[in-house]
PDB file of C-alpha atoms in Angstrom:
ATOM      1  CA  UNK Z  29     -36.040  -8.309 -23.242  1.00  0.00           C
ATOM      2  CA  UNK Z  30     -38.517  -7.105 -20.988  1.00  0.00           C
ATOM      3  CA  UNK Z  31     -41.906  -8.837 -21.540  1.00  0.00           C
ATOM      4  CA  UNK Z  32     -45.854  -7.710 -20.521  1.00  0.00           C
ATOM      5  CA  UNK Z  33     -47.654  -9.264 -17.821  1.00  0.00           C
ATOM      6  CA  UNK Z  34     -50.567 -10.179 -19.894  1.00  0.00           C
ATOM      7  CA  UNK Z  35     -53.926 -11.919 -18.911  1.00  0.00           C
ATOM      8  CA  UNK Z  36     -57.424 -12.086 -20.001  1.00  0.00           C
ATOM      9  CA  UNK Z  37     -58.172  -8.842 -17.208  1.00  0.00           C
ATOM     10  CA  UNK Z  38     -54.729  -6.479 -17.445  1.00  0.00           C
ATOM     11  CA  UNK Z  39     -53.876  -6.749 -21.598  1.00  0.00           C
ATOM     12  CA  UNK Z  40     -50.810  -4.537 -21.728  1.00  0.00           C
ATOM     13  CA  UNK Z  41     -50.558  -3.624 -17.830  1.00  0.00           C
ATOM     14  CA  UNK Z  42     -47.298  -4.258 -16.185  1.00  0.00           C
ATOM     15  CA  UNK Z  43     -44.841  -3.287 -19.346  1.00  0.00           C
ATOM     16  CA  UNK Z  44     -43.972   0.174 -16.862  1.00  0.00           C
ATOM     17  CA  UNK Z  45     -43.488  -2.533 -14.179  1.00  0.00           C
ATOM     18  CA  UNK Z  46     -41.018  -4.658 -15.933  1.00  0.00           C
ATOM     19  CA  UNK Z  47     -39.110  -1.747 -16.601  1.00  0.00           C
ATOM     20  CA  UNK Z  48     -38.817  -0.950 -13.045  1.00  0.00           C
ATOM     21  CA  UNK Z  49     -37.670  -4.149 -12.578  1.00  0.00           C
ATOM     22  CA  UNK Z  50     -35.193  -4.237 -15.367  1.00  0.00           C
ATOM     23  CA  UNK Z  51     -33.930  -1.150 -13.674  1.00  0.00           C
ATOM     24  CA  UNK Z  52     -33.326  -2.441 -10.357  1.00  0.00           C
ATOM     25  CA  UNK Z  53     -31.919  -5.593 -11.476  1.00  0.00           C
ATOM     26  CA  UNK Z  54     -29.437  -3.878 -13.290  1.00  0.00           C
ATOM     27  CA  UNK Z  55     -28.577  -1.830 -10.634  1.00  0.00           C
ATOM     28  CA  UNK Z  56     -26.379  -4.553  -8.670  1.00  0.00           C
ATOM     29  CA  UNK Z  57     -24.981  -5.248 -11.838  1.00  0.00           C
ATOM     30  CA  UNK Z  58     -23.635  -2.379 -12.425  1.00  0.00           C
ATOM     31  CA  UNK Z  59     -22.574  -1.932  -9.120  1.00  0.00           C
ATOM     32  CA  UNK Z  60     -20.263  -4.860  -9.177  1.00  0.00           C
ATOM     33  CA  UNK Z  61     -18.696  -3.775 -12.707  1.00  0.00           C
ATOM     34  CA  UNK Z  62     -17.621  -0.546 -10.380  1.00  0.00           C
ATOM     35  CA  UNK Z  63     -16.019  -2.352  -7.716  1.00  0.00           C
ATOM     36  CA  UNK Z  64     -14.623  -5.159  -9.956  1.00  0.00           C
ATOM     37  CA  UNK Z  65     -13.318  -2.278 -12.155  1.00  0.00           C
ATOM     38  CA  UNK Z  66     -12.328   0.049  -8.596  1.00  0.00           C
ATOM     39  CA  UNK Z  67     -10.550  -3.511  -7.483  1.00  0.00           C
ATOM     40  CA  UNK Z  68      -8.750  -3.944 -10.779  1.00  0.00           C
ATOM     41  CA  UNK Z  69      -7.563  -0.230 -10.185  1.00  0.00           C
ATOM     42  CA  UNK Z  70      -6.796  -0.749  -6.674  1.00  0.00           C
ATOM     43  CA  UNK Z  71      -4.542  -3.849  -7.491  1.00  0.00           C
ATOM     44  CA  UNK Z  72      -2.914  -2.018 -10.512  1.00  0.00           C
ATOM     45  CA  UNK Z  73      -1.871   0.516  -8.252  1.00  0.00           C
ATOM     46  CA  UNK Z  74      -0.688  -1.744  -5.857  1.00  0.00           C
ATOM     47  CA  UNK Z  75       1.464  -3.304  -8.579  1.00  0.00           C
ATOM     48  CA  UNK Z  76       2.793   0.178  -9.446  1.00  0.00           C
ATOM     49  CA  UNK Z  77       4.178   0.788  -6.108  1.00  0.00           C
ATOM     50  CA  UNK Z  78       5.115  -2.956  -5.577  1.00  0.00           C
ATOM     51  CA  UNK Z  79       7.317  -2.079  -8.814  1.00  0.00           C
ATOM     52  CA  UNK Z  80       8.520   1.156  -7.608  1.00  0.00           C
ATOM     53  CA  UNK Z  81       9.207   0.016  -3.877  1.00  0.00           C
ATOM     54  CA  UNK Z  82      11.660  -3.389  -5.435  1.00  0.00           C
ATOM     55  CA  UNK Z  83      13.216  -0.520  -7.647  1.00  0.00           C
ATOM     56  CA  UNK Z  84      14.078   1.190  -4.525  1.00  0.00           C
ATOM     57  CA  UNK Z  85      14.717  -1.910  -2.543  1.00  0.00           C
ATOM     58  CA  UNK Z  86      17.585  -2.632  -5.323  1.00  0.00           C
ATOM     59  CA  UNK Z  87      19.272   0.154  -5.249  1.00  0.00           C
ATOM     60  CA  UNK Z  88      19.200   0.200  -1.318  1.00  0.00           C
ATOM     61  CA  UNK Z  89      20.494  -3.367  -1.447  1.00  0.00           C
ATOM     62  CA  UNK Z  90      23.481  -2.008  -4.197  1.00  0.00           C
ATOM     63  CA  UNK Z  91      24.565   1.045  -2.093  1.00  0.00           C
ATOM     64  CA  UNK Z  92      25.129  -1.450   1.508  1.00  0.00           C
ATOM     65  CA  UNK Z  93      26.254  -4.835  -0.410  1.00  0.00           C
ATOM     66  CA  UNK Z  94      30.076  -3.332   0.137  1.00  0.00           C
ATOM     67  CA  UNK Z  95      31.514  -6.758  -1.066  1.00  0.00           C
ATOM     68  CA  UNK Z  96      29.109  -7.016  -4.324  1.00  0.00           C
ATOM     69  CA  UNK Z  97      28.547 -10.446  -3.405  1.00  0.00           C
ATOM     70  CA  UNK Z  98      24.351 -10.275  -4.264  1.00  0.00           C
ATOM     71  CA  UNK Z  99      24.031 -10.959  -0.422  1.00  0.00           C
ATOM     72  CA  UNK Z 100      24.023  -8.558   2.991  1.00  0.00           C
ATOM     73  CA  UNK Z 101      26.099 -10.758   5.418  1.00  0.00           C
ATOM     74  CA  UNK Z 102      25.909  -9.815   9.196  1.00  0.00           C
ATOM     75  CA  UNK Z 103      28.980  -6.604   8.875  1.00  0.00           C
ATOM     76  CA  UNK Z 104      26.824  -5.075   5.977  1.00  0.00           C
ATOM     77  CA  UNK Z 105      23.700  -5.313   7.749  1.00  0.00           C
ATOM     78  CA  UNK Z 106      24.923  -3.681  10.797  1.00  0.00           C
ATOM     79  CA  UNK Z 107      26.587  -0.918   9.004  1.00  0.00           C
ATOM     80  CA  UNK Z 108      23.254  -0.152   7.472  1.00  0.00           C
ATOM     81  CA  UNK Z 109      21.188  -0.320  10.521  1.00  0.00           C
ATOM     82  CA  UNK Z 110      23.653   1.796  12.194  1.00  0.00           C
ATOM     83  CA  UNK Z 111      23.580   3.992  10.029  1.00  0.00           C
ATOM     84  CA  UNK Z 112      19.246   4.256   9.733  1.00  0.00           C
ATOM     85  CA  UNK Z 113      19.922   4.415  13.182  1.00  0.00           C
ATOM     86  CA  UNK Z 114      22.140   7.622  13.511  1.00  0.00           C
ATOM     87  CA  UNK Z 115      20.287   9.459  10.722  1.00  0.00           C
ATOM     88  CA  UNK Z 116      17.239   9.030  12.577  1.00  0.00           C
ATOM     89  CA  UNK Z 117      18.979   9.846  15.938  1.00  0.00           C
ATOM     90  CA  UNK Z 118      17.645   6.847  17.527  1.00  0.00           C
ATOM     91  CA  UNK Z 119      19.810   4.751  19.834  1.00  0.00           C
ATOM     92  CA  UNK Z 120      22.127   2.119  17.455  1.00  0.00           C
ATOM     93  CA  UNK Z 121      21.469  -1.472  17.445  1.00  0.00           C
ATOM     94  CA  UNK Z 122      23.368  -3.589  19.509  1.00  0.00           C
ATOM     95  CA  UNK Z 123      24.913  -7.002  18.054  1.00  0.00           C
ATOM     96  CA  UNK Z 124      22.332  -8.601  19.852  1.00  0.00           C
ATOM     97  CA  UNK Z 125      19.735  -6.994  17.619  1.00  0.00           C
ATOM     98  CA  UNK Z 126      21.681  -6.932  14.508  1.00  0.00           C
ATOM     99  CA  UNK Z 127      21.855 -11.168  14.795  1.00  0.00           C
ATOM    100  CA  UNK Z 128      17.742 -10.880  15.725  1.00  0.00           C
ATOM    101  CA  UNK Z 129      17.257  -8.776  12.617  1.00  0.00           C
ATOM    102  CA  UNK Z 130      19.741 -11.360  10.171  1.00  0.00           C
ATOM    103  CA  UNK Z 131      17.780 -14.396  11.645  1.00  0.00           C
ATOM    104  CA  UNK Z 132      13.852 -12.789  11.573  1.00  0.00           C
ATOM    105  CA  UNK Z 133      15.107 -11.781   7.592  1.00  0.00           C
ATOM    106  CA  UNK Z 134      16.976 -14.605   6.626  1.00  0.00           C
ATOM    107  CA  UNK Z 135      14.374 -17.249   5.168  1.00  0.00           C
ATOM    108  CA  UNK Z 136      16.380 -19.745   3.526  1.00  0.00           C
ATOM    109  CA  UNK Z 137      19.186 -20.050   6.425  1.00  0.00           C
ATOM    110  CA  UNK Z 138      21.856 -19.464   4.179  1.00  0.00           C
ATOM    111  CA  UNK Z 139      23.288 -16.345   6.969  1.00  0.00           C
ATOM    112  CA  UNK Z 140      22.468 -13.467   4.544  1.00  0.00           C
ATOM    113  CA  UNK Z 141      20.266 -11.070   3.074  1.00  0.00           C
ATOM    114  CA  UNK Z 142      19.930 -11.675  -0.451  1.00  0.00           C
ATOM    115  CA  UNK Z 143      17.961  -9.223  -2.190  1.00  0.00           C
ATOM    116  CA  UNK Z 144      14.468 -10.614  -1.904  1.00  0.00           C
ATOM    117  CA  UNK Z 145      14.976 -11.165   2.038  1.00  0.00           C
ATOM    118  CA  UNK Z 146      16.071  -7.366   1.728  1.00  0.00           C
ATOM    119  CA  UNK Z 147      12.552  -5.945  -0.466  1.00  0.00           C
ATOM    120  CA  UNK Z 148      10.765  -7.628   2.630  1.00  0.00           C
ATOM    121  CA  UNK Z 149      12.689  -5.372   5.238  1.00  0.00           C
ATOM    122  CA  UNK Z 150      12.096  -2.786   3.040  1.00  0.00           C
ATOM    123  CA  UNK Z 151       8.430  -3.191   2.822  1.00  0.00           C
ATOM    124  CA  UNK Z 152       8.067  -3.659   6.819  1.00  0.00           C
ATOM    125  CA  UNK Z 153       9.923  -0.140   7.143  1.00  0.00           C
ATOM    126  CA  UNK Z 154       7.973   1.588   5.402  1.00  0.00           C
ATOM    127  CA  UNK Z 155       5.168  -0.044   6.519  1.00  0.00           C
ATOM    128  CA  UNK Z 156       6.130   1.162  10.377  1.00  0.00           C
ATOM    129  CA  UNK Z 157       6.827   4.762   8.908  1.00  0.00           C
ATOM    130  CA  UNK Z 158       3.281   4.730   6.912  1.00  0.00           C
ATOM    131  CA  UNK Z 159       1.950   3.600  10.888  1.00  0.00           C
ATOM    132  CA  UNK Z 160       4.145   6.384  12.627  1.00  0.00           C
ATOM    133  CA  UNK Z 161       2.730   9.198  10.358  1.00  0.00           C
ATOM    134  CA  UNK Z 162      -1.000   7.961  10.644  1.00  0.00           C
ATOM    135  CA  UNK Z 163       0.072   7.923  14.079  1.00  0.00           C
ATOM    136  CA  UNK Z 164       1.305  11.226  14.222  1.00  0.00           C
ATOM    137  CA  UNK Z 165      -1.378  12.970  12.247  1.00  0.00           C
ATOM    138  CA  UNK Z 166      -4.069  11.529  14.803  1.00  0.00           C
ATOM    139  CA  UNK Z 167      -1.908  12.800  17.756  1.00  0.00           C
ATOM    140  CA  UNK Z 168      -2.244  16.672  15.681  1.00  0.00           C
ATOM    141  CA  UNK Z 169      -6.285  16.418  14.885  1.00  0.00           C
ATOM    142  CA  UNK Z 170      -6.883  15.000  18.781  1.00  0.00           C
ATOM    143  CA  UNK Z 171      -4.802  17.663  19.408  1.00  0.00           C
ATOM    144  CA  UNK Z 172      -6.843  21.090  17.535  1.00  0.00           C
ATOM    145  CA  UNK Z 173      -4.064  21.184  15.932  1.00  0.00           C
ATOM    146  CA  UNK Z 174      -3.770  21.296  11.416  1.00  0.00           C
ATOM    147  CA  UNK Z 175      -2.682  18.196  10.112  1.00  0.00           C
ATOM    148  CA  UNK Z 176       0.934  17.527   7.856  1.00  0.00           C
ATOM    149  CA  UNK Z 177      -1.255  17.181   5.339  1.00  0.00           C
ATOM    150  CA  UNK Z 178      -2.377  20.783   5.769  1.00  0.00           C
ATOM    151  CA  UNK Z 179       0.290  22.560   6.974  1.00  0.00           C
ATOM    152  CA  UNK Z 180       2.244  20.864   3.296  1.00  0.00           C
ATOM    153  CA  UNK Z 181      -0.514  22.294   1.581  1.00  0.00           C
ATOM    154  CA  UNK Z 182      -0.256  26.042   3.508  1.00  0.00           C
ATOM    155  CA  UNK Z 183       3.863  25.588   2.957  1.00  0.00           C
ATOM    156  CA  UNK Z 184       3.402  24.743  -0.985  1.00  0.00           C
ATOM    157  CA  UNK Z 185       1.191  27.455  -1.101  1.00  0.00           C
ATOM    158  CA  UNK Z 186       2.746  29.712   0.186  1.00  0.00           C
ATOM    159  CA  UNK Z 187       6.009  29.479  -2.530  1.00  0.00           C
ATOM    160  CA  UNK Z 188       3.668  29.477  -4.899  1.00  0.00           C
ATOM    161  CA  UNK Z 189       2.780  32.709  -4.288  1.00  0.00           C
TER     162      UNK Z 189
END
């Protein structure tokens, strides 16, 4: 409650002041409700797509655990990145780096994947695909060139038409 600056020589002087105060104390206040409420958006979106990538992750893991054994052992493993490999016409792994990926994924030394070890795979590919397109739409705007993001937008557009 905002109280007068009062003394024998300014009796009811300062009450506008106060306010001004009030004001721009409140200001950082509200402030950090935004960004605590902005953060606790941010972080429930993050737990949205944390949901949405294990969802994925799981059925990933289902459709290359051939055996059904809740575990990718070193055949499984290499028949999916072989197969990542060819659909993205990239040179296969050898069984050098099939072994370097089993070992760099397989935290409890048990020789497989299980499904958690698999979600964190998961997470780094599409973190390096999130990388390559950032990548790639900075190569188009250095470039002159439009953006995916813009030529989507001009291809949506146009069937919407």
């Amino acid at each position: 409650e905002p109280r007068a600056k009062e003394d024998a020589n300014t009796k009811g002087e300062g009450v506008e002041e106060d306010e001004e105060e009030i004001e721009y104390e409140t200001e950082p206040i509200d402030s950090e409700l935004n960004s605590k409420s902005t953060l606790l958006q941010s972080l429930q979106l993050v737990m949205q797509i944390k949901d949405k990538i294990r969802v994925v992750s799981d059925l990933a893991f289902q459709a290359v655990d051939a055996d059904g054994s809740n575990s990718l052992d070193k055949n499984e493993l290499a028949a999916v990145m072989k197969e990542v490999a060819q659909e993205m016409k990239v040179t296969p792994p050898t069984d050098a780096d099939i072994i370097s990926v089993l070992m760099e994924l397989d935290d409890d030394f048990d020789g497989t994947v299980s499904k958690e070890e698999f979600l964190q795979l998961i997470i780094l590919v599409l973190g390096k695909m999130l990388e390559s397109e950032e990548d790639l739409e900075d190569n188009m705007r250095s470039k002159g060139g439009p953006s995916i993001l813009e030529n989507l937008k001009g291809h949506i557009q146009e069937h919407i038409q």
